[in-house]
Structures are given as structure tokens and as C-alpha cells.
Tab-separated table of C-alpha atoms in Angstrom:
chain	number	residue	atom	x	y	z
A	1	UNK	CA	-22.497	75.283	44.616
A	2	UNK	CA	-23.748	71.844	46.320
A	3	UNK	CA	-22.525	71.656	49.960
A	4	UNK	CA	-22.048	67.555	51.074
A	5	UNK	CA	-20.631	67.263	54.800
A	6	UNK	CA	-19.293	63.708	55.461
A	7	UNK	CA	-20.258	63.035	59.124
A	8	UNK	CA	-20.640	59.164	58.579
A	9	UNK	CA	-17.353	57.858	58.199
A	10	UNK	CA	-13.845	58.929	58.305
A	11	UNK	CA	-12.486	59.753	54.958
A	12	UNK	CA	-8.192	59.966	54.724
A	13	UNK	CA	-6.622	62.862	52.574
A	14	UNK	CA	-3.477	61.449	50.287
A	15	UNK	CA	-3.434	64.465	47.253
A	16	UNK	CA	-6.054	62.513	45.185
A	17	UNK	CA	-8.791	64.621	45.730
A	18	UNK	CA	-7.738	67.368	44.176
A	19	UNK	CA	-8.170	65.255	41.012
A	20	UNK	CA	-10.595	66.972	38.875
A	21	UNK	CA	-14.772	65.323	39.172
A	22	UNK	CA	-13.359	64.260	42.362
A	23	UNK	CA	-17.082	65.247	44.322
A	24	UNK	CA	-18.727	63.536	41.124
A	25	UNK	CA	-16.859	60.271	40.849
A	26	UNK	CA	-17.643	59.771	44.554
A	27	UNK	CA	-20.622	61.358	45.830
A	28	UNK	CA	-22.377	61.972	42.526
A	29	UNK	CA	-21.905	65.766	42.577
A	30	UNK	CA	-21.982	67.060	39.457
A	31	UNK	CA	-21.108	70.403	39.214
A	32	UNK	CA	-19.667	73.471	41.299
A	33	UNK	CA	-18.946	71.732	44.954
A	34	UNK	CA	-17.439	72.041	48.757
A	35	UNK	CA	-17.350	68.162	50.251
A	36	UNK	CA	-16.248	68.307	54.130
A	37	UNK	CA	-15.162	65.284	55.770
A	38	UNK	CA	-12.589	64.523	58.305
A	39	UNK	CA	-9.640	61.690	58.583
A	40	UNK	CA	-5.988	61.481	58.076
A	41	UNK	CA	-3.950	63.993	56.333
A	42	UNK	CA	-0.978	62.292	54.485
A	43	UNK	CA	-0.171	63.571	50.894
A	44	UNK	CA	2.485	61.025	49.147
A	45	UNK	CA	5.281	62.949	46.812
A	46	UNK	CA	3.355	62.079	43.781
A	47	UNK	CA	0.365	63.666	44.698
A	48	UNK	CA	1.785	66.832	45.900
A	49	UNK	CA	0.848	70.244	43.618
A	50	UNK	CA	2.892	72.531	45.783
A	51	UNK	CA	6.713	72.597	43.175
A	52	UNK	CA	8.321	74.033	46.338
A	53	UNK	CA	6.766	71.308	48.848
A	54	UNK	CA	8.051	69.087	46.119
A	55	UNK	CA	11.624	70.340	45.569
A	56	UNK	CA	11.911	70.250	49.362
A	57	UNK	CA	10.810	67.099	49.719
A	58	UNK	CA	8.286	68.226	52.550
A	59	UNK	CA	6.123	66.350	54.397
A	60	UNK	CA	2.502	66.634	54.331
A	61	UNK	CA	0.533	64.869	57.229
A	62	UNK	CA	-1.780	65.161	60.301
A	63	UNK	CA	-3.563	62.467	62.327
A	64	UNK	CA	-6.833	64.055	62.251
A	65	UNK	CA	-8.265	67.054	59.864
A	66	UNK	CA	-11.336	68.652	58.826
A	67	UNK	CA	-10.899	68.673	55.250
A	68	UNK	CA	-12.529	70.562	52.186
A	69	UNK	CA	-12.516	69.849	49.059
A	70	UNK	CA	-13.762	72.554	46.264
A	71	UNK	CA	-14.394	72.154	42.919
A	72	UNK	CA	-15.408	75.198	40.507
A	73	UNK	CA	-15.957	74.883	36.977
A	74	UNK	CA	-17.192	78.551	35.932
A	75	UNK	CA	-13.674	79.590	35.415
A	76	UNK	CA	-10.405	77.612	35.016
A	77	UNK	CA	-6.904	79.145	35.787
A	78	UNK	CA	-4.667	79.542	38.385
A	79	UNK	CA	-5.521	83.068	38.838
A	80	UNK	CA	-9.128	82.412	39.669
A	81	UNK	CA	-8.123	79.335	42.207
A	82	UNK	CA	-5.157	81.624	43.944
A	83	UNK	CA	-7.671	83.639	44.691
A	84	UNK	CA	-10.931	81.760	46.050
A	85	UNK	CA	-8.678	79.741	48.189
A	86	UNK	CA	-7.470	83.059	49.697
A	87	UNK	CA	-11.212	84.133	49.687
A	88	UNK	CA	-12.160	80.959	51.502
A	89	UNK	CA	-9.581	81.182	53.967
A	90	UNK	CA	-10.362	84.442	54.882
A	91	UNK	CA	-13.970	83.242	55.293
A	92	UNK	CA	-12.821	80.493	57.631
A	93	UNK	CA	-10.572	83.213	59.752
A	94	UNK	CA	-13.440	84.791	60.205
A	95	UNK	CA	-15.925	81.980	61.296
A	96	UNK	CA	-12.882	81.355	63.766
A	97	UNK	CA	-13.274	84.729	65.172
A	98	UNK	CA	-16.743	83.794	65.581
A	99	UNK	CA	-15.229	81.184	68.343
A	100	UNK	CA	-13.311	83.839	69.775
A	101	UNK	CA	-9.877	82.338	68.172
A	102	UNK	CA	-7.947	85.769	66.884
A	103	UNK	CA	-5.986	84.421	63.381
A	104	UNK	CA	-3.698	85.194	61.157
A	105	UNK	CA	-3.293	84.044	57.640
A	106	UNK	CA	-0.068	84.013	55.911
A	107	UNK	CA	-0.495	83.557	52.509
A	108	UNK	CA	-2.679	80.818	52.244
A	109	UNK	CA	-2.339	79.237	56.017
A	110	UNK	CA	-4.063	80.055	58.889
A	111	UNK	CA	-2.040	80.645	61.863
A	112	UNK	CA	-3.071	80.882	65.540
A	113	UNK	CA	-0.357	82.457	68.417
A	114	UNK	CA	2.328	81.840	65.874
A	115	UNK	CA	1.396	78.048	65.474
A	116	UNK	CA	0.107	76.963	62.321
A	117	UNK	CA	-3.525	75.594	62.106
A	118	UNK	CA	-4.108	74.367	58.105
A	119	UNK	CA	-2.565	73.487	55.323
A	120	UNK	CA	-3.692	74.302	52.095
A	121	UNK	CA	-3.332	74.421	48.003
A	122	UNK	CA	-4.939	75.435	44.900
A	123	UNK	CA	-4.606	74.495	41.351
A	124	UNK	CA	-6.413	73.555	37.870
A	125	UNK	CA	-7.471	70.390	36.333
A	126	UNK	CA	-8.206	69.982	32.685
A	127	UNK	CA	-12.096	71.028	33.586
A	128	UNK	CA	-12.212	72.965	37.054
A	129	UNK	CA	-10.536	74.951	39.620
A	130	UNK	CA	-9.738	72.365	42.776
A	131	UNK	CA	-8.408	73.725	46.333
A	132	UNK	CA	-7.992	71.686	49.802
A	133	UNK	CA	-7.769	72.984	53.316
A	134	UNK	CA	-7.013	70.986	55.968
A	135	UNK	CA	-7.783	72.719	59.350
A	136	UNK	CA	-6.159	70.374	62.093
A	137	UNK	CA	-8.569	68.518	64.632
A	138	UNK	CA	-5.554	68.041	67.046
A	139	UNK	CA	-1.817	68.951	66.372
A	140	UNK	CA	-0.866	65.032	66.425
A	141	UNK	CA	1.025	63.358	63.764
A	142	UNK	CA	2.683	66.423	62.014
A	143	UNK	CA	6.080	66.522	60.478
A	144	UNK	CA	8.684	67.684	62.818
A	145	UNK	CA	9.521	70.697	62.944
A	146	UNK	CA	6.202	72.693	62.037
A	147	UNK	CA	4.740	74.277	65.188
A	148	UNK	CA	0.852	73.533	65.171
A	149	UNK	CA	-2.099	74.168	66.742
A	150	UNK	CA	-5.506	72.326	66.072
A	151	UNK	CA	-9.587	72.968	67.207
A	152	UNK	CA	-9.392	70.829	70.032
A	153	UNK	CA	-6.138	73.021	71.673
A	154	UNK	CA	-8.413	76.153	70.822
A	155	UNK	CA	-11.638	74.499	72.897
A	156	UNK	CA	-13.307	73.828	69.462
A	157	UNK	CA	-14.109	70.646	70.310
A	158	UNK	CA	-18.031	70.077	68.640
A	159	UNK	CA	-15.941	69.181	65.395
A	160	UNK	CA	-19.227	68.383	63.637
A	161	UNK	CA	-20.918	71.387	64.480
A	162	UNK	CA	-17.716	73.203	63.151
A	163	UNK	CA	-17.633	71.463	59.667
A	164	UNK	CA	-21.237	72.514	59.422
A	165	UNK	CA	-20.846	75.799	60.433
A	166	UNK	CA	-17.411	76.535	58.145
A	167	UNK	CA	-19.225	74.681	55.235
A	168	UNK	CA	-22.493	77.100	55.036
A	169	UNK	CA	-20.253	79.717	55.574
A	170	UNK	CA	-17.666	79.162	52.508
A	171	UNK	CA	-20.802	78.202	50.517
A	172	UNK	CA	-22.796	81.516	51.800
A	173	UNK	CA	-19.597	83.074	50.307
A	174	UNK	CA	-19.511	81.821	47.351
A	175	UNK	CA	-23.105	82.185	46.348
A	176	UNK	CA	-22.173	86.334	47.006
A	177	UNK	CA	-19.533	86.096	45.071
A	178	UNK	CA	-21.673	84.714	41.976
A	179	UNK	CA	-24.833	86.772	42.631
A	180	UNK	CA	-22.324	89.797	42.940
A	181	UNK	CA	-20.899	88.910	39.427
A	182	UNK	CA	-24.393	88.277	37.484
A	183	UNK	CA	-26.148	91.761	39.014
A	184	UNK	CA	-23.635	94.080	37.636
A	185	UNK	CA	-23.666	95.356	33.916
A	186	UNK	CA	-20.789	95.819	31.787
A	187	UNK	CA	-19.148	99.664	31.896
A	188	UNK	CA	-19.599	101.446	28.918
């Protein structure tokens, strides 16, 4: 899996991303990937994948996120991507523990003192698995009504040297996770 972190310019997150050759199309990534960059966080109704975010008409935004985008093509179903996302945010709990931040993930959200720190989703395109998290900078621009925390209330405040650190560390992951599979031999 190719790691890219985006430290140049300020990318925005509208859904679009989670398009399939995404990391391809704009980076030239071709393959198994986990692009980090940060910017806005404001998913439009077309673009959202979550049916019950849809059917409640829910708002999607932040003013500033790191965001990660993953694309996987070794296996494609819903299954697979349920899962790695949970994998991955479990990873990222744990690099926040690293900080000294004590977490707690419901479902597929990261929460911090009750206040919720990222969003997140994972699906299928025709070719790969694609999942986003967005792990609030600061808890600015979010829809009313959602208690939030971000990195900056938590003393995080190197946001660099956290996308760095969070992107080795979901990548370190997932290379396990693949070495794990290909060392093992089928039960007889």
C-alpha cells in the first residue's frame, strides 16, 4: 500500500473521493493506497454513501479535517471494507493513546469525553474497497447539534506531524495484515 501525505496545499472533502481510482486519477497512485490531506469537510446529499445519513437528511461538514482516503483492490465487498475501516480506526485510537487522549469508538467514530472526534464511511466501487475518516482539526463549522471535539482542543496541535504519524501507522497496519494473510497455509 503507497502512503502520499498532502502537506502542500489544502485539499476540501465533498463525498467525491470515495469515487473509485480516486488516488490514481489525482496523484498517479495506482494501486492499493492511504492519501492524507487536510481542508474542509462538506459532503453534498448526492455524494453521501451513508442510506441513513441520507434518509435523515444529515449534515456532513467541518471547517478543518485531517482526512484519509483508502483505496484497496485485493478484495471487493462490503464485508471486507466494514471491517478495515473498523481496523483502521482502532489503529488511529490507539496512535491517540499514544498522545495521551483516552478514546472510545462507537461503531465506526471515534469519540473523546463523550464528544465526537471523526466521521467516517466505508463502501465498494466497481474495482476497490474505498473508506474516509475525517478526524477534526478544530470542532468549528459542524452541524448543530453534534457535540465535537477536534486535535487542537486535545493539545494535538503539530497537525503535520500527526498526519504523518497516523499515516505510517494505518499503513504499518495494513502491511501486517497482508504479510499475516500470505505466511499462513491452508488447513487441511
Amino acid at each position: 500500500m503507497e502512503l502520499l501525505i498532502v502537506k502542500d496545499r489544502i485539499i476540501d472533502y465533498d463525498g467525491s473521493a470515495i469515487g473509485g481510482h480516486w488516488a490514481y486519477k489525482n496523484f498517479g497512485i495506482l494501486g492499493n493506497s492511504l492519501v492524507v490531506f487536510r481542508g474542509k469537510c462538506d459532503v453534498k446529499v448526492e455524494e453521501m454513501i451513508d442510506i441513513e445519513d441520507l434518509r435523515a437528511s444529515k449534515e456532513i461538514k467541518s471547517n478543518d479535517m485531517v482526512h484519509y482516503i483508502i483505496e484497496v483492490f485485493d478484495l471487493v465487498n462490503t464485508l471486507f471494507a466494514s471491517t478495515l475501516q473498523k481496523l483502521f480506526i482502532a489503529r488511529l485510537c490507539g496512535v491517540l493513546a499514544e498522545y495521551g487522549v483516552k478514546t472510545h469508538r462507537k461503531g465506526d467514530d471515534i469519540y473523546v469525553n463523550g464528544k465526537k472526534l471523526s466521521i467516517s464511511i466505508a463502501t465498494v466501487s466497481p474495482v476497490s474497497v474505498k473508506i474516509h475518516i475525517g478526524i477534526n482539526v478544530e470542532a468549528k463549522g459542524i452541524p448543530e447539534g453534534v457535540d465535537a471535539i477536534g486535535l487542537k482542543e486535545l493539545g494535538i496541535t503539530d497537525v503535520g506531524k500527526f498526519m504523518e504519524r497516523t499515516g505510517k501507522a494505518l499503513i504499518g497496519e495494513f502491511k501486517k495484515v497482508k504479510k499475516d494473510s500470505l505466511k499462513v497455509r491452508w488447513a487441511q
